[in-house]
Coordinates of C-alpha atoms and ligand atoms in Angstrom, one line a residue:
M209 CA 71.2 47.0 -16.3
L210 CA 74.6 48.8 -16.3
Y211 CA 74.3 50.6 -13.0
Q212 CA 72.1 48.3 -11.0
R213 CA 73.8 48.5 -7.7
S214 CA 74.6 52.2 -8.0
S215 CA 70.9 52.7 -8.6
A216 CA 69.9 50.9 -5.4
L217 CA 72.6 52.7 -3.4
F218 CA 71.4 56.0 -4.7
D219 CA 67.8 55.3 -3.7
E220 CA 69.0 54.4 -0.2
A221 CA 71.3 57.4 0.0
Y222 CA 68.5 59.7 -1.1
K223 CA 66.5 59.0 2.0
Y224 CA 69.3 60.1 4.4
I225 CA 71.5 62.5 2.5
P226 CA 70.2 65.7 0.8
G227 CA 69.8 64.7 -2.9
G228 CA 71.7 61.5 -2.1
V229 CA 75.1 63.2 -2.3
N230 CA 77.5 65.2 -0.1
S231 CA 78.4 67.6 -2.9
P232 CA 75.9 68.6 -5.6
V233 CA 78.1 68.1 -8.8
R234 CA 78.2 64.3 -8.0
A235 CA 74.5 64.0 -8.5
F236 CA 74.4 63.8 -12.3
K237 CA 71.6 66.3 -12.2
G238 CA 72.9 68.2 -15.2
V239 CA 73.6 65.1 -17.4
G240 CA 70.7 63.1 -16.0
G241 CA 70.7 59.5 -14.9
V242 CA 71.9 57.9 -11.7
P243 CA 75.3 58.8 -10.2
V244 CA 77.8 56.0 -10.3
F245 CA 78.8 54.9 -6.9
M246 CA 82.5 54.0 -6.8
K247 CA 84.1 51.6 -4.4
S248 CA 87.8 51.7 -5.3
A249 CA 90.4 53.4 -7.4
K250 CA 93.9 52.6 -8.6
G251 CA 96.1 54.4 -11.1
A252 CA 94.0 55.5 -14.0
Y253 CA 91.0 53.5 -13.1
L254 CA 87.8 53.6 -10.9
T255 CA 85.8 50.6 -10.0
D256 CA 82.1 51.0 -9.4
A257 CA 79.7 49.2 -7.1
D258 CA 78.7 46.9 -10.0
D259 CA 82.3 46.0 -10.6
R260 CA 82.7 47.9 -13.8
T261 CA 85.9 49.9 -14.4
Y262 CA 86.3 53.3 -15.9
I263 CA 89.3 55.4 -17.1
D264 CA 89.1 58.4 -14.9
Y265 CA 89.2 61.9 -16.3
I266 CA 88.0 63.6 -13.1
N267 CA 90.6 62.3 -10.7
S268 CA 88.6 63.4 -7.7
W269 CA 88.1 66.8 -9.3
G270 CA 91.9 67.3 -9.5
P271 CA 93.7 65.9 -6.5
A272 CA 94.7 62.5 -8.0
I273 CA 97.3 64.0 -10.3
L274 CA 99.6 61.0 -9.9
G275 CA 96.6 58.7 -10.5
H276 CA 94.7 57.0 -7.7
T277 CA 96.3 55.4 -4.6
H278 CA 99.9 55.9 -5.7
P279 CA 101.9 53.2 -3.8
D280 CA 104.3 55.7 -2.2
V281 CA 101.6 57.9 -1.0
L282 CA 99.6 54.9 0.4
E283 CA 102.7 53.7 2.3
A284 CA 103.5 57.1 3.7
V285 CA 99.9 57.6 4.9
Q286 CA 99.8 54.1 6.4
K287 CA 103.0 54.7 8.4
Q288 CA 101.7 58.1 9.5
A289 CA 98.4 56.7 10.6
E290 CA 100.2 54.4 13.0
K291 CA 101.5 57.5 14.8
G292 CA 98.1 59.0 15.4
F293 CA 95.4 60.7 13.3
S294 CA 95.3 64.2 14.8
F295 CA 97.0 66.0 17.7
G296 CA 95.7 69.5 17.6
T297 CA 99.2 70.7 18.2
P298 CA 101.9 71.9 15.8
T299 CA 103.9 69.1 14.2
E300 CA 107.3 69.2 12.3
L301 CA 105.5 67.8 9.3
E302 CA 103.6 71.1 8.8
T303 CA 106.8 73.1 8.6
E304 CA 108.3 70.5 6.2
I305 CA 105.4 70.9 3.7
A306 CA 105.3 74.7 4.1
K307 CA 109.1 74.9 3.5
L308 CA 108.8 72.8 0.3
I309 CA 106.1 75.0 -1.0
V310 CA 107.5 78.4 -0.1
K311 CA 110.9 77.5 -1.5
N312 CA 109.5 76.3 -4.8
V313 CA 106.5 78.6 -5.5
P314 CA 107.3 82.1 -6.7
N315 CA 106.4 85.1 -4.6
I316 CA 105.2 83.6 -1.4
D317 CA 106.9 83.7 2.1
Q318 CA 104.3 82.0 4.3
I319 CA 101.5 79.5 3.8
R320 CA 98.5 78.7 6.1
M321 CA 96.9 75.2 5.8
V322 CA 93.1 74.7 6.0
S323 CA 90.9 71.8 5.1
S324 CA 89.2 72.8 1.8
G325 CA 89.5 75.1 -1.1
T326 CA 86.4 77.0 0.1
E327 CA 88.1 77.8 3.4
A328 CA 91.2 78.9 1.6
C329 CA 89.4 81.4 -0.6
M330 CA 87.1 82.6 2.1
S331 CA 90.1 83.2 4.4
A332 CA 92.1 84.9 1.7
V333 CA 89.3 87.3 1.0
R334 CA 88.9 88.1 4.8
L335 CA 92.7 88.7 5.0
A336 CA 92.6 91.0 2.0
R337 CA 89.7 92.9 3.5
G338 CA 91.5 93.1 6.9
Y339 CA 94.8 94.1 5.3
T340 CA 93.4 96.8 3.0
G341 CA 90.6 98.0 5.3
R342 CA 88.2 97.8 2.3
N343 CA 85.0 95.8 1.8
K344 CA 84.4 95.0 -1.9
I345 CA 85.8 92.3 -4.1
I346 CA 85.7 91.7 -7.8
K347 CA 84.9 88.2 -9.0
F348 CA 84.3 86.8 -12.5
E349 CA 81.2 85.3 -13.9
G350 CA 81.5 81.5 -14.1
C351 CA 84.4 81.3 -11.6
Y352 CA 83.9 79.2 -8.6
H353 CA 85.8 79.9 -5.4
G354 CA 84.0 77.5 -3.1
H355 CA 80.6 77.9 -1.4
S356 CA 81.3 80.8 0.9
D357 CA 78.6 83.4 0.7
S358 CA 80.6 86.1 -1.1
F359 CA 81.3 83.8 -3.9
L360 CA 77.9 82.4 -4.7
I361 CA 77.1 85.3 -7.1
K362 CA 77.1 84.1 -10.7
A363 CA 79.2 81.2 -9.6
G364 CA 80.4 78.4 -11.9
S365 CA 80.7 74.6 -11.3
G366 CA 77.6 73.0 -9.9
A367 CA 76.0 76.4 -9.3
A368 CA 76.1 76.9 -13.0
T369 CA 75.1 73.4 -14.0
F370 CA 72.0 73.5 -11.8
G371 CA 71.0 77.0 -12.8
N372 CA 71.3 78.6 -9.4
P373 CA 74.4 80.6 -9.5
N374 CA 73.0 83.1 -7.0
S375 CA 72.2 81.0 -4.0
P376 CA 69.2 81.7 -1.7
G377 CA 70.6 82.3 1.8
V378 CA 73.2 84.8 0.7
T379 CA 72.1 88.1 2.2
A380 CA 71.8 91.2 0.0
G381 CA 74.3 92.9 2.3
T382 CA 76.9 90.3 1.4
A383 CA 76.0 90.2 -2.2
K384 CA 76.5 93.9 -2.7
D385 CA 80.2 93.7 -1.8
T386 CA 80.8 91.2 -4.7
L387 CA 81.2 93.1 -7.9
L388 CA 81.0 91.0 -11.1
A389 CA 82.9 91.1 -14.3
R390 CA 83.1 89.0 -17.4
Y391 CA 86.2 86.8 -17.7
N392 CA 88.7 88.3 -20.2
D393 CA 86.9 91.6 -20.3
F394 CA 89.5 94.0 -19.1
E395 CA 87.6 97.2 -20.1
Q396 CA 84.7 96.1 -17.8
V397 CA 87.2 95.6 -14.9
K398 CA 88.6 99.0 -15.4
D399 CA 85.1 100.6 -15.3
I400 CA 84.4 98.8 -12.1
F401 CA 87.6 100.1 -10.6
R402 CA 86.8 103.7 -11.7
N403 CA 83.3 103.5 -10.2
N404 CA 84.4 102.0 -6.8
E405 CA 87.6 104.0 -6.2
G406 CA 89.2 103.2 -2.8
E407 CA 86.7 100.5 -2.1
I408 CA 88.0 97.3 -3.7
A409 CA 90.0 95.1 -1.4
A410 CA 90.7 92.3 -3.9
V411 CA 90.2 90.9 -7.3
I412 CA 89.9 87.1 -7.1
I413 CA 90.3 85.0 -10.2
E414 CA 90.9 81.5 -11.4
P415 CA 94.0 82.2 -13.5
V416 CA 92.9 79.4 -15.8
A417 CA 89.2 79.0 -15.2
G418 CA 88.0 75.4 -14.7
N419 CA 84.5 75.9 -13.4
M420 CA 82.8 77.0 -16.6
G421 CA 84.6 74.3 -18.4
C422 CA 88.2 75.2 -19.1
V423 CA 88.6 78.8 -20.1
L424 CA 92.0 80.5 -20.6
P425 CA 93.0 84.0 -19.9
E426 CA 93.5 85.9 -23.2
N427 CA 95.3 89.0 -24.4
N428 CA 97.5 89.3 -21.2
F429 CA 94.4 89.5 -19.1
L430 CA 96.2 88.4 -15.9
Q431 CA 99.1 90.9 -16.5
K432 CA 96.5 93.7 -17.0
L433 CA 94.8 92.7 -13.7
R434 CA 98.1 93.0 -12.0
T435 CA 98.6 96.5 -13.3
V436 CA 95.2 97.8 -12.4
C437 CA 95.4 96.3 -9.0
D438 CA 98.7 98.0 -8.4
E439 CA 97.2 101.3 -9.6
Y440 CA 94.3 101.1 -7.2
G441 CA 96.1 99.5 -4.2
T442 CA 93.9 96.3 -4.5
L443 CA 95.2 92.8 -3.8
L444 CA 95.2 90.3 -6.6
I445 CA 94.2 86.8 -5.4
F446 CA 94.9 83.9 -7.7
D447 CA 92.6 81.0 -6.8
E448 CA 95.0 78.2 -7.7
V449 CA 92.9 75.5 -6.2
M450 CA 92.8 73.8 -9.6
T451 CA 96.0 75.2 -11.2
G452 CA 98.4 75.0 -8.2
F453 CA 100.9 72.1 -8.6
R454 CA 99.1 71.2 -11.8
L455 CA 100.1 73.7 -14.5
A456 CA 103.5 73.7 -12.9
F457 CA 104.8 73.3 -9.4
G458 CA 104.5 77.1 -9.1
G459 CA 101.1 77.0 -10.7
A460 CA 99.7 79.8 -12.8
Q461 CA 102.0 82.4 -11.2
E462 CA 105.0 80.5 -12.7
V463 CA 103.4 79.7 -16.1
F464 CA 102.1 83.2 -16.8
N465 CA 104.9 85.0 -14.9
V466 CA 102.4 87.1 -13.0
K467 CA 102.7 87.7 -9.3
A468 CA 99.6 87.5 -7.2
D469 CA 99.4 89.0 -3.7
L470 CA 97.6 86.0 -2.2
V471 CA 97.3 82.6 -3.7
T472 CA 94.9 79.9 -2.7
Y473 CA 95.4 76.1 -3.0
G474 CA 93.4 72.9 -2.7
K475 CA 93.1 69.6 -4.5
V476 CA 96.7 68.5 -5.4
I477 CA 98.2 70.0 -2.3
G478 CA 96.4 67.4 -0.2
G479 CA 97.2 64.4 -2.4
G480 CA 93.6 63.2 -2.1
M481 CA 93.1 64.2 1.6
P482 CA 91.0 67.3 2.6
V483 CA 93.4 70.1 2.4
G484 CA 93.4 73.7 1.3
A485 CA 95.9 76.5 1.8
F486 CA 96.5 80.2 1.3
A487 CA 99.8 81.9 0.9
G488 CA 101.4 85.3 0.3
R489 CA 104.2 87.6 1.2
N490 CA 105.3 88.3 4.8
E491 CA 103.8 91.8 5.0
I492 CA 100.3 90.4 4.2
M493 CA 100.4 87.0 6.0
D494 CA 101.7 88.7 9.2
A495 CA 98.2 90.3 9.5
L496 CA 96.8 86.9 10.2
A497 CA 96.2 85.6 13.8
P498 CA 97.9 84.8 16.1
K499 CA 100.5 87.3 14.9
G500 CA 98.0 89.8 13.4
A501 CA 94.4 90.7 14.0
V502 CA 92.7 88.9 11.1
Y503 CA 91.2 85.8 12.6
Q504 CA 91.2 82.3 11.0
A505 CA 91.5 78.9 12.6
G506 CA 90.8 75.2 12.1
T507 CA 90.6 72.1 14.4
L508 CA 91.9 69.8 11.7
S509 CA 94.1 72.3 9.9
G510 CA 97.5 70.8 9.1
N511 CA 96.2 67.4 10.0
P512 CA 99.1 64.9 10.0
L513 CA 97.6 62.3 7.7
A514 CA 96.6 65.0 5.2
M515 CA 100.0 66.7 5.4
R516 CA 101.7 63.4 4.9
A517 CA 99.6 62.6 1.8
G518 CA 100.2 66.1 0.5
L519 CA 103.9 66.2 1.2
T520 CA 104.6 62.8 -0.4
T521 CA 102.5 63.8 -3.5
L522 CA 104.4 67.1 -3.9
E523 CA 107.8 65.4 -3.4
L524 CA 106.9 62.8 -6.1
I525 CA 105.9 65.5 -8.5
K526 CA 109.0 67.6 -7.7
G527 CA 111.3 64.5 -8.0
N528 CA 110.1 63.8 -11.6
L529 CA 111.7 66.4 -13.8
N530 CA 109.4 65.8 -16.8
F531 CA 106.2 65.5 -14.8
F532 CA 104.4 68.6 -16.1
E533 CA 105.7 68.1 -19.6
N534 CA 104.4 64.5 -19.6
I535 CA 100.9 65.2 -18.4
S536 CA 100.7 68.2 -20.8
K537 CA 101.7 65.9 -23.7
T538 CA 99.1 63.4 -22.8
T539 CA 96.5 66.1 -22.7
E540 CA 97.7 67.6 -26.0
T541 CA 97.4 64.2 -27.6
L542 CA 93.8 63.8 -26.3
D543 CA 92.9 67.3 -27.5
F544 CA 94.4 66.7 -31.0
E545 CA 93.0 63.2 -31.5
I546 CA 89.5 63.9 -30.1
G547 CA 89.4 67.0 -32.3
K548 CA 90.2 64.9 -35.3
I549 CA 87.5 62.4 -34.6
L550 CA 84.8 65.0 -34.0
N551 CA 85.8 66.8 -37.2
E552 CA 85.5 63.6 -39.1
K553 CA 82.0 63.2 -37.7
G554 CA 81.2 66.8 -38.6
I555 CA 80.5 67.7 -35.0
Q556 CA 81.1 71.4 -34.3
H557 CA 83.2 71.8 -31.2
R558 CA 86.0 73.7 -29.4
I559 CA 88.5 72.2 -27.1
N560 CA 90.1 74.5 -24.6
R561 CA 93.3 73.2 -22.9
K562 CA 96.1 74.4 -20.6
G563 CA 98.6 71.9 -19.3
S564 CA 96.7 68.9 -18.0
M565 CA 93.3 70.7 -17.9
M566 CA 90.9 70.5 -20.8
S567 CA 87.3 70.7 -21.9
V568 CA 85.4 69.8 -25.0
F569 CA 82.6 72.4 -25.8
F570 CA 80.1 71.6 -28.5
H571 CA 80.1 75.1 -29.8
I572 CA 80.8 76.9 -33.1
S573 CA 82.6 79.8 -31.6
S574 CA 85.6 80.1 -29.3
V575 CA 84.8 80.0 -25.5
S576 CA 86.4 82.8 -23.6
N577 CA 83.8 83.6 -20.9
F578 CA 80.8 82.2 -19.1
D579 CA 78.2 83.4 -21.7
E580 CA 80.0 81.6 -24.4
A581 CA 80.4 78.5 -22.3
A582 CA 76.7 78.6 -21.5
N583 CA 75.9 78.9 -25.2
A584 CA 77.6 75.6 -26.0
N585 CA 75.3 72.6 -26.8
H586 CA 75.0 71.1 -23.4
A587 CA 72.4 68.5 -24.5
L588 CA 75.0 67.1 -26.9
F589 CA 77.6 67.1 -24.1
N590 CA 75.2 65.1 -21.9
N591 CA 74.7 62.6 -24.7
F592 CA 78.5 62.3 -25.2
F593 CA 79.0 61.9 -21.5
H594 CA 76.6 59.0 -21.2
Q595 CA 77.8 57.1 -24.2
L596 CA 81.4 57.4 -22.9
L597 CA 80.3 56.4 -19.4
A598 CA 78.5 53.3 -20.7
N599 CA 81.8 52.3 -22.3
G600 CA 84.0 52.8 -19.3
I601 CA 85.2 56.4 -19.7
Y602 CA 84.4 58.7 -16.8
L603 CA 84.2 62.3 -17.7
P604 CA 83.0 65.1 -15.4
P605 CA 79.2 65.0 -15.4
S606 CA 78.7 68.5 -16.8
G607 CA 79.8 70.7 -19.7
Y608 CA 80.7 73.3 -17.1
E609 CA 83.6 71.3 -15.7
T610 CA 87.2 70.6 -16.6
W611 CA 88.8 67.2 -17.3
F612 CA 91.8 66.6 -15.1
I613 CA 94.4 64.4 -16.7
S614 CA 96.6 62.3 -14.4
D615 CA 100.1 60.9 -14.8
A616 CA 98.6 57.4 -14.7
I617 CA 96.9 57.9 -18.1
K618 CA 99.2 56.4 -20.7
Q619 CA 98.9 55.3 -24.3
N620 CA 96.7 52.3 -23.5
E621 CA 94.1 54.5 -21.8
I622 CA 94.3 57.1 -24.6
D623 CA 93.8 54.4 -27.2
R624 CA 90.8 53.0 -25.4
T625 CA 89.3 56.4 -24.9
L626 CA 89.7 57.3 -28.6
E627 CA 88.2 53.9 -29.7
V628 CA 85.1 54.7 -27.6
I629 CA 84.8 58.3 -29.0
R630 CA 85.1 56.9 -32.6
K631 CA 81.9 55.0 -31.9
F632 CA 80.1 58.1 -30.6
E633 CA 76.7 58.5 -32.3
Y634 CA 74.7 61.7 -32.0
S635 CA 71.3 62.4 -33.1
Ligands
PMP91 N1 88.3 77.2 -6.0 C1 88.3 76.5 -7.2 C2 89.0 77.1 -8.4 C3 87.7 75.3 -7.2 O1 87.7 74.6 -8.3 C4 87.1 74.8 -6.0 C5 86.4 73.4 -6.0 N2 86.3 72.8 -7.2 C6 87.1 75.5 -4.9 C7 87.8 76.8 -4.9 C8 86.5 75.0 -3.6 O2 87.2 74.0 -3.1 P1 86.6 72.9 -2.1 O3 85.5 72.2 -2.9 O4 87.7 72.0 -1.7 O5 85.9 73.7 -1.0

């Protein structure tokens, strides 16, 4: 049996941890089967509890952009650990990473560190509400901004995979302040603004969506959102938890040349440690405690180990002039070659890609919003996923997720991946 030890570990975990996992998407509930328990990771590869290795296309859901356990990051964290794990006081390191980010990301003056993407988005929305004095937000169907109550309304990622995008436990009072729009449907956004004049604090969006599979903004959608937000005095929040330091150092703001009022980060910014952040211009960030009245805090915010991992990762990315070009090229090659193989097999599909994010949808039409992503053949994706997994290729375990390509994936890994996909049989 391929996953013997994982299976035993899962049975044991199931007794003590809800559903056997500490985050639902790990459970393979969508694709079926037993989640693979990993015990180590290096470069492009994961090793599971049964000592099988996999080429990793999840990369911890984005953070491991350099590949796993990069030697420089490892050394930096080890050295930092010797100095102490957490002080609960300010450290010079926090200013160092803040400075690097503020100087190299467009349109932000200050950044506040937190410990997850959820916290970052939740706090950014509170700040937007506090700053504007308004209550409502617009979010897009299929976008995921973490598991804070306001966001679990038609949410993507695991919430979509498991068919409960509107979570029980979110009060009607909270839900009514989240207004929903279809991704890429600007007319609908305009209607919502007209019907809620003076009430919308913020529009929050994944500038390239990654939680309904990878879905790109079309027809200048982001620019149009900027314009309508300006017209109505609403803040535009880019959730760059996935896209930040991945599409470019300056994320989607840089790539699409659209300025957001607040930007949220996670994943790459922590180099594999639990980090999130939110950032914006002085006038907005000054409203935050202790300077301003909008409260937000965290015992482990700016934790030195996490800051060191993040700083070293960002410096390595910044120091490699062709970094983003290289990972985009790898992703483009995968897109092109996988597309060719699927065409030869007569399998209808669409591949969406931006930079080092991509998804394969088994669908006849283009995929520009959540409904179209939902109409893809997910049963076929699940079959594809399991055949690849059995042959040492680790894809995200859901057709509603994005593949994250790391800098450790080179020609060898591409060749091996394509060889496995060439053998894909579908019924
Ligand atoms: N925003 C986006 C775009 C995300 O993809 C995620 C997580 N995948 C989050 C927010 C929440 O981040 P976290 O899981 O670190 O709370």
